[in-house]
Each structure stands twice: as C-alpha cells, then as structure tokens.
Short mmCIF file of C-alpha atoms in Angstrom, two decimals:
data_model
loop_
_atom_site.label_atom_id
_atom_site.label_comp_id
_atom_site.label_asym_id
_atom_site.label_seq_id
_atom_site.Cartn_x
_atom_site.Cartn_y
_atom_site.Cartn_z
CA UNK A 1 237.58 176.82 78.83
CA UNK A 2 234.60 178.95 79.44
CA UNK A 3 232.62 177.11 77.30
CA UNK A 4 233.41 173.58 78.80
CA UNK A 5 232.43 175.68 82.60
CA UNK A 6 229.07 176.16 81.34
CA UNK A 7 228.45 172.90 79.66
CA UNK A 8 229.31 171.27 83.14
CA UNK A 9 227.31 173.92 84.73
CA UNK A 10 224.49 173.18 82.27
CA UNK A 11 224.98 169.54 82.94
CA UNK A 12 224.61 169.64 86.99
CA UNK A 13 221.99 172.11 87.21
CA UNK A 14 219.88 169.58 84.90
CA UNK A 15 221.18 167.01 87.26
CA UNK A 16 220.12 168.80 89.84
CA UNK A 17 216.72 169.50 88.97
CA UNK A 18 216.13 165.99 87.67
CA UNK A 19 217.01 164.75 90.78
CA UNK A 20 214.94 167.42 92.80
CA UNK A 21 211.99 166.37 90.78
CA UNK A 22 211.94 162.99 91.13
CA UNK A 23 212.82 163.61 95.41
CA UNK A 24 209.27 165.35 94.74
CA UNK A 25 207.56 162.47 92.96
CA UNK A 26 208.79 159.84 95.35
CA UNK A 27 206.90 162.21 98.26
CA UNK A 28 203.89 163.26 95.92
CA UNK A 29 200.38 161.06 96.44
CA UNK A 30 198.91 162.15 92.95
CA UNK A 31 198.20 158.78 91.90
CA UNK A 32 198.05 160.19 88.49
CA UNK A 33 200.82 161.90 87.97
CA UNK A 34 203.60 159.25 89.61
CA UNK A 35 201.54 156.43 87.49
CA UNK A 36 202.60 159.33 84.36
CA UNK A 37 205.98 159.47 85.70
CA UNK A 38 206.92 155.97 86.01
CA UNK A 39 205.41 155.13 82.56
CA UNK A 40 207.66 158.25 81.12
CA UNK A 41 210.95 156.90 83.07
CA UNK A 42 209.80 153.17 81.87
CA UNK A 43 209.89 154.56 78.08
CA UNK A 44 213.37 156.67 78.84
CA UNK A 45 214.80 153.35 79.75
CA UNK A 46 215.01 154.53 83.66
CA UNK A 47 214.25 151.25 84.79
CA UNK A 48 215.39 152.17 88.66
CA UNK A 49 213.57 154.77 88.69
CA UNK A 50 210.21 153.35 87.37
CA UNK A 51 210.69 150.67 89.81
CA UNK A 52 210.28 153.05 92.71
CA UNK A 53 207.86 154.91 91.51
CA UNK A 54 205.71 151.66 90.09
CA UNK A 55 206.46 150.43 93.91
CA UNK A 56 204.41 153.47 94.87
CA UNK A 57 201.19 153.50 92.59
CA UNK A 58 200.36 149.93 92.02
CA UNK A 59 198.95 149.07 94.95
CA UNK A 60 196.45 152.07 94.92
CA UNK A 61 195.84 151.41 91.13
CA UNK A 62 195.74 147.48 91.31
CA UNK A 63 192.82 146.61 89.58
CA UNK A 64 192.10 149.89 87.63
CA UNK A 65 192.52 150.02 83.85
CA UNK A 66 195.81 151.03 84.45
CA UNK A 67 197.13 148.47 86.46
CA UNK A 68 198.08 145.83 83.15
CA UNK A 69 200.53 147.87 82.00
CA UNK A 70 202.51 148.91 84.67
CA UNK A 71 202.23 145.72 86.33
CA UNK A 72 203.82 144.45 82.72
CA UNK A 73 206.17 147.35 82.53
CA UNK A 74 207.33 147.07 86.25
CA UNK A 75 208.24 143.16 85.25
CA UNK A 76 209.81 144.02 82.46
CA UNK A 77 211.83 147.04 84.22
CA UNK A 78 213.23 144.58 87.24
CA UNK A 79 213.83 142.43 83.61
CA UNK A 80 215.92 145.41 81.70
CA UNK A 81 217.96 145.97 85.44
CA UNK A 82 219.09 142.21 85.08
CA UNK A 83 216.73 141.05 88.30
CA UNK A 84 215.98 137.68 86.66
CA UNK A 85 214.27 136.02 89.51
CA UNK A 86 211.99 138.74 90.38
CA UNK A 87 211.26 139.82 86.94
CA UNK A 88 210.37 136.04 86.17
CA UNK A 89 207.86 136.17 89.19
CA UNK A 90 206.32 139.43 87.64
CA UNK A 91 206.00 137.99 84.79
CA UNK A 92 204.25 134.57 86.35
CA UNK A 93 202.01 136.87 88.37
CA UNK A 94 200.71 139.36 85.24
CA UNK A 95 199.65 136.19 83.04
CA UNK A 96 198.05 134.73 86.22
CA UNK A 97 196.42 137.70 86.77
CA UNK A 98 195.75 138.89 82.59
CA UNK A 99 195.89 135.56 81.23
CA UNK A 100 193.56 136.69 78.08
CA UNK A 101 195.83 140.06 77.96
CA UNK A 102 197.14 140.25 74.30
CA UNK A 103 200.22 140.58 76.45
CA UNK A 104 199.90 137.54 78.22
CA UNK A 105 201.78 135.42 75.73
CA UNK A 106 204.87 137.37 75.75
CA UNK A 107 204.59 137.36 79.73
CA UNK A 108 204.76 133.64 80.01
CA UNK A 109 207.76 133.69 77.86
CA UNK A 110 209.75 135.95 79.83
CA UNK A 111 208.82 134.22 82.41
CA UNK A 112 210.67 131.19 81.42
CA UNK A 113 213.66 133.26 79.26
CA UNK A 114 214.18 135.28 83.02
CA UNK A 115 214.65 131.90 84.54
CA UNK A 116 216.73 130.59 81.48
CA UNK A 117 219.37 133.57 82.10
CA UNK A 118 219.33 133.07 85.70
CA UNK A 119 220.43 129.09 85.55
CA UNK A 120 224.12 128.69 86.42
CA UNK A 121 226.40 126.76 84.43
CA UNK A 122 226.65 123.30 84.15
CA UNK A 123 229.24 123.00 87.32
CA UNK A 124 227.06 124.69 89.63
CA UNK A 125 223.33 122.95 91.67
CA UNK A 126 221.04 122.80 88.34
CA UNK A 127 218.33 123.14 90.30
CA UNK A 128 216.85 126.51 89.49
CA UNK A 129 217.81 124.91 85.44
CA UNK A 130 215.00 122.78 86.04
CA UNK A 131 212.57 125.54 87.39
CA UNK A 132 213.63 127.10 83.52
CA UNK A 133 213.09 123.87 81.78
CA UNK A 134 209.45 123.61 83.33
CA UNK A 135 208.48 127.52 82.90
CA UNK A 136 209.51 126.76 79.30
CA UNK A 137 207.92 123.55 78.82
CA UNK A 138 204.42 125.40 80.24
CA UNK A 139 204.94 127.84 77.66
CA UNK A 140 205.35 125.49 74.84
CA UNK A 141 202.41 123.77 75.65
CA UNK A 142 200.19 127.00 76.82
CA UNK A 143 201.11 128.49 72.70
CA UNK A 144 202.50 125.85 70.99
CA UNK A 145 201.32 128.49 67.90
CA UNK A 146 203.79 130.91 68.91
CA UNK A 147 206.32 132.60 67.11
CA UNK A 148 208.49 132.29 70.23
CA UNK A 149 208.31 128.73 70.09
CA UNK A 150 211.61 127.86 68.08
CA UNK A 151 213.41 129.87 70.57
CA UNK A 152 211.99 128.21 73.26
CA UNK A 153 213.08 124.51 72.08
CA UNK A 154 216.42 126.11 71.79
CA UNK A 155 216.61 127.11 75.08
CA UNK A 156 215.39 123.53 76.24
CA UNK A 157 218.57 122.29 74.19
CA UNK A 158 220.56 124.27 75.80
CA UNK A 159 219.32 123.75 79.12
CA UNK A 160 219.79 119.93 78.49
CA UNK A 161 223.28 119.88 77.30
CA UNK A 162 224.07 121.84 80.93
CA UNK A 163 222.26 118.88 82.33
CA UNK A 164 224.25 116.37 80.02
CA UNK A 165 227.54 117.65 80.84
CA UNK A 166 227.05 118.38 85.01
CA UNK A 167 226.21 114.40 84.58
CA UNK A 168 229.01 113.85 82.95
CA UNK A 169 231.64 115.51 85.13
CA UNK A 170 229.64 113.37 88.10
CA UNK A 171 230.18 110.33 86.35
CA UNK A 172 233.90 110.81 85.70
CA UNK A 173 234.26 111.99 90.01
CA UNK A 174 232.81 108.47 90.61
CA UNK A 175 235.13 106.58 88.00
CA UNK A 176 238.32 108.40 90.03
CA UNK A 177 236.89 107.57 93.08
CA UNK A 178 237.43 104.28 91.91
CA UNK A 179 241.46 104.89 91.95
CA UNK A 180 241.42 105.25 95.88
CA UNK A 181 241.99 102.86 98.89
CA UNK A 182 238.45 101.96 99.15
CA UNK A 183 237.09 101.43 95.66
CA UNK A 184 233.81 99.08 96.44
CA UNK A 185 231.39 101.13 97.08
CA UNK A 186 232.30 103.61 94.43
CA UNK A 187 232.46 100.69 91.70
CA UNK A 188 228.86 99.89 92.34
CA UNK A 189 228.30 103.21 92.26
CA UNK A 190 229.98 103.77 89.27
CA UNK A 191 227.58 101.02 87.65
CA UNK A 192 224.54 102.80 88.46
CA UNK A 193 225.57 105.85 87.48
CA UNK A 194 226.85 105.38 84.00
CA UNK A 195 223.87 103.09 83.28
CA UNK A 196 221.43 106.07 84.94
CA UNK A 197 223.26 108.41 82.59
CA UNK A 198 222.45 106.53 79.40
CA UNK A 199 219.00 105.88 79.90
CA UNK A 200 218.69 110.19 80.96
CA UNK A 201 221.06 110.93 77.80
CA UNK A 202 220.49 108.04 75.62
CA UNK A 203 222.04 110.49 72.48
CA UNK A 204 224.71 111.96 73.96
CA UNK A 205 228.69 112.21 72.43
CA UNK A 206 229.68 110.45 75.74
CA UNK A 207 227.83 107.48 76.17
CA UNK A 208 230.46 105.60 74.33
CA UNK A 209 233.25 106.24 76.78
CA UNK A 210 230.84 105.42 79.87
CA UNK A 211 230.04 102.53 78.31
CA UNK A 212 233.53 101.28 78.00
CA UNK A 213 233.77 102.07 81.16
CA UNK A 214 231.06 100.19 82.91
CA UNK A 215 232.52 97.31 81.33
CA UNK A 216 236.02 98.48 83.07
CA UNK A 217 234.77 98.95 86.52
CA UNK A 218 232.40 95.98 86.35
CA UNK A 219 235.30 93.66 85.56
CA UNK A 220 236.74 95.12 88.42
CA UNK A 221 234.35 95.25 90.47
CA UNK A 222 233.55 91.68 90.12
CA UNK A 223 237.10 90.15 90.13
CA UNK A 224 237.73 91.92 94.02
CA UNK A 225 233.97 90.98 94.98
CA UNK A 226 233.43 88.06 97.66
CA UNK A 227 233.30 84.52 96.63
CA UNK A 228 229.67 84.11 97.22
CA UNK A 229 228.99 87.04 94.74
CA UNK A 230 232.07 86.85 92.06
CA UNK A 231 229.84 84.83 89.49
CA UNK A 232 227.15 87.51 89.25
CA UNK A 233 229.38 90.14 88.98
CA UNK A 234 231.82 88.26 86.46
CA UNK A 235 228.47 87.25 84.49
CA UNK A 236 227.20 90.66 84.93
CA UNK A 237 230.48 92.04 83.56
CA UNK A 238 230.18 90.02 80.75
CA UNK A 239 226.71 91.21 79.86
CA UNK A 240 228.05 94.59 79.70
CA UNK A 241 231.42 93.69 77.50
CA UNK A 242 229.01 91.77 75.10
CA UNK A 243 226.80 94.92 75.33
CA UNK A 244 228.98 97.27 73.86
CA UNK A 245 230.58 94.90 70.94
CA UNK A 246 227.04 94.85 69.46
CA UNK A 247 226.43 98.58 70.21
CA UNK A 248 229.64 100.00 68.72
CA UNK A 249 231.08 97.70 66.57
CA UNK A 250 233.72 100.30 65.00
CA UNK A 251 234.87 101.54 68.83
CA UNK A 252 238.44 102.45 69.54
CA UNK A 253 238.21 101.02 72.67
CA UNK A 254 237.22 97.67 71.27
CA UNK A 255 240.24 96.04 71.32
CA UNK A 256 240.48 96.78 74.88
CA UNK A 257 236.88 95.57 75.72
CA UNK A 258 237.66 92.25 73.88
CA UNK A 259 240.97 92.17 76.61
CA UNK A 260 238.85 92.81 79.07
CA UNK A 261 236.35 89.90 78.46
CA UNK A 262 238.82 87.16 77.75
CA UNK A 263 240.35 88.48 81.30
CA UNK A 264 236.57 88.41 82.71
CA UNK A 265 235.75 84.31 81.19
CA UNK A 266 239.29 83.45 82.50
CA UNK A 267 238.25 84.45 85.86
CA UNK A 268 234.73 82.93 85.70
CA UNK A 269 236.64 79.68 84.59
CA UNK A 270 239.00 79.73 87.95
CA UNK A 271 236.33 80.64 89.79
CA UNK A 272 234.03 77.58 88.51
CA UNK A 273 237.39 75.34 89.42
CA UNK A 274 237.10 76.68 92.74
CA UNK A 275 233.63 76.54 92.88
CA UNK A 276 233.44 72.34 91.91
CA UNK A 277 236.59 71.85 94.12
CA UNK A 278 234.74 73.17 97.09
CA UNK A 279 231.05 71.40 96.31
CA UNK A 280 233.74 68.52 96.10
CA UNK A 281 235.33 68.45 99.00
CA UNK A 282 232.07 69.77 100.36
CA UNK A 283 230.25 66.50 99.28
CA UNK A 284 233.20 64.21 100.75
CA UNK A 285 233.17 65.98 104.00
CA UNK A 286 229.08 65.46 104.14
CA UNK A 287 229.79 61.54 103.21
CA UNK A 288 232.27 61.41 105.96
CA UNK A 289 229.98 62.66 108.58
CA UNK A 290 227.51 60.53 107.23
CA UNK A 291 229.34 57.54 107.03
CA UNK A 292 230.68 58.13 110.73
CA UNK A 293 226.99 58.86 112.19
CA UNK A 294 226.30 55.34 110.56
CA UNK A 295 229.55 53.95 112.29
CA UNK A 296 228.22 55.47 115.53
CA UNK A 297 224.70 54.13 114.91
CA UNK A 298 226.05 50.50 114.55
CA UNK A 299 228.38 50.79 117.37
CA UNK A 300 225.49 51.93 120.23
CA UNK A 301 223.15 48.96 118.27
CA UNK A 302 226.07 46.53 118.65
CA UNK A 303 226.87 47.31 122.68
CA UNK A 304 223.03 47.02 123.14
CA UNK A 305 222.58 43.69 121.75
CA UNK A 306 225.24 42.73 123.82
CA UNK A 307 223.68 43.93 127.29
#
C-alpha cells in the first residue's frame, strides 16, 4: 500500500511539474527555447501541446530557417489530433510557401489524404468529396513519379464509388417518387436522371437496373402524356426498350422489357387509329365548311343577279 502511495505521489508531482513548466513556456518570449519546446512535444507525440506553443513562435520566426519545419510539423500536429480541414490547409499553405522543400511532396499529399478522411459518406452533401478528388488529382499531376501515387488513384476510386452510390440512392428517390399522386414531373425527371447517371458512371454494377428502368418509366411516362405529345414519348420509349435488348442481351429483366415494348407498339398503334380518325374527321369537317362557304358564295351571286 505504501508503495502504490508513492507511485501516485511520484506520478502527480511529475504531473505537476510538467504542467507548471509548460504554464511557464506558454508565458515565456524566448523565441528559442518555446521553438525547442514545441519541436520536443512534436517528437513526444504532444500534438496539443506543440500546437500552442507553434501558435506562439511562428509568427516571430516566419521566414527564418526555422520556420519549414515547424510550419510542417504544426500541419502535421493539427493532422495527428484528427483536425482534417485545418491540417489540409497547413499542408496547402507549406508547399505554397516551400514548394522546392524536399518536404513539399509529402505536403501536397496530405493535403489531399486530410481532405480524403474528412469527406462524409456517400449519404451525406459530397461536396467537400470533390474538394478531395481535386487536391488529389493536383497531386497526381504535380508528381506523377511518386511513390504515393498508387495510393492516391486508390483514394480517387474510392472517392468515386461514394459518388456512384449517393447517385444511385438519388436515382432510386426519383423512381419512388414516381409511385405518388403526381408522377409527371418526376417521370421526366426520372429520364434525365438515369440517362445523366450512365453517361457520369458509364461502368458501374447498376446501370443495368436503371436502364430497365428508363424503359419502365418512359413507357409510362408516355402512355399518361397528352395527345399532342404521346407519339414522341411512345417512340422515345421505344428507343430506349430497343436500347437495352442490344446492350444486355443475357438481362433478367429481358423478358419484361420485351412486355413492355409489345405494350408500348400496341399503344403507338391505337394512338395512330386515333390519330387518322381525327385528321379524318378533321378533313371532312374542313370540306364541309368549304363546301358551305361555296354554297354561301353562290347564294349572295344568285340574289345579285337577280336585283
């Protein structure tokens, strides 16, 4: 028991004084020694600590001999203490600043590999993904020699498949849109979207599915669309049915595509049989009125001959 007393005793007292000396370096203006200090916490994996104290001497030291490696080591201590964005700006800044540092390399990489662990997942607003995707893409170009670069193409493909699949779960919100009282907006929608999604994806595992799809919803968008539009859509609808039997020949849903075209050219039939009936009876109503304006004409030449 006495033991274990002075262990914790010996513990807190070197608690103590660690803490009283660093109380003294955060106060102290010898440049030297906090410039020491942070470097020594920096190496003792202290990160917080080198923070403050890097906070404190780089801006009297900024552009001393000094200044490249603690501006590296401060980036790569707000790195180590999981501050992604501001590490990845640290980063930015030190190869802008050293960009023909033999450390400038590995700076523009953890630029882009802060930014890679800071992108959300695939449900969330990609937009910071992006931000990764170009910091990585500079890299790639800036050292296409590096030994980092493998990595970096597999954090592109990674980045991408996050893109892939937050377009996927977009397209598959407008498709069940689709299922609601108002479906006609979200059809067309629908079209653009899975269309958009195979020209941004054109490799992906889901493009057959969306595919089957567009022909779904463009049958059905076409069969509820207004007269004066049906034979686009239906034609339109067919294009995209005739589409996917050439592109996937062995699909599962293949049999149901083929259902769905004969349904399509049915209703493109009927609505051709609509379409002469009406130029029809449109042409017999325009040889009516023409025949009774000729009536009229001989009628008003008749009663003035006779006056």
């Amino acid at each position: 028991m006495k033991i274990s007393s002075y262990i914790v005793l010996f513990v807190t007292c070197c608690s103590l004084y660690g803490c009283g000396e660093f109380y003294k370096l955060e106060k102290s203006t010898n440049w030297d020694e906090l410039y020491e200090a942070a470097n020594k916490y920096y190496d003792k994996g202290d990160h917080n600590k080198a923070i403050i104290l890097y906070d404190r001497v780089l801006p009297v030291i900024r552009g001393s001999g000094k200044a490249e490696l603690a501006e590296f080591n401060y980036a790569y201590a707000h790195f180590r203490t999981k501050r992604y964005i501001e590490s990845a700006g640290y980063f930015k800044t030190f190869f802008d600043t050293y960009n023909r540092s033999p450390l400038a390399e590995e700076a523009l990489f953890m630029h882009a590999y802060a930014l890679y662990l800071d992108s959300p997942d695939y449900n969330l607003d990609q937009r910071s993904s992006k931000d990764a995707v170009n910091a990585i893409q500079l890299f790639m170009n800036r050292f296409p020699e590096s030994d980092s670069y493998e990595r970096a193409l597999s954090m592109i493909d990674d980045l991408q498949k996050r893109f892939e699949e937050k377009a996927f779960q977009e397209s598959k919100m407008y498709y069940k849109l689709t299922e609601g009282l108002f479906p006609g907006e979200f059809y067309r929608a629908c079209i653009i979207n899975f269309q958009n999604f195979a020209k941004s994806f054109p490799d992906s595992k889901y493009n057959e599915e969306l595919a089957f799809k567009l022909v779904e919803v463009s049958s059905a968008y076409a069969e509820r669309s207004v007269f004066d539009k049906k034979e686009e859509r239906l034609k339109q609808s067919l294009e995209f049915g005739d589409g996917f039997s050439k592109k996937y020949p062995n699909s599962n849903y293949l049999k149901k595509v083929d259902n769905i075209i004969a349904k399509t050219k049915t209703e493109l039939d009927s609505y051709y049989q609509l379409k002469n009936q009406y130029e029809q009876r449109s042409a017999e109503a325009r040889r009516l009125l023409e025949e009774e304006e000729r009536n009229k004409e001989a009628s008003e030449a008749l009663r003035s001959v006779e006056n």
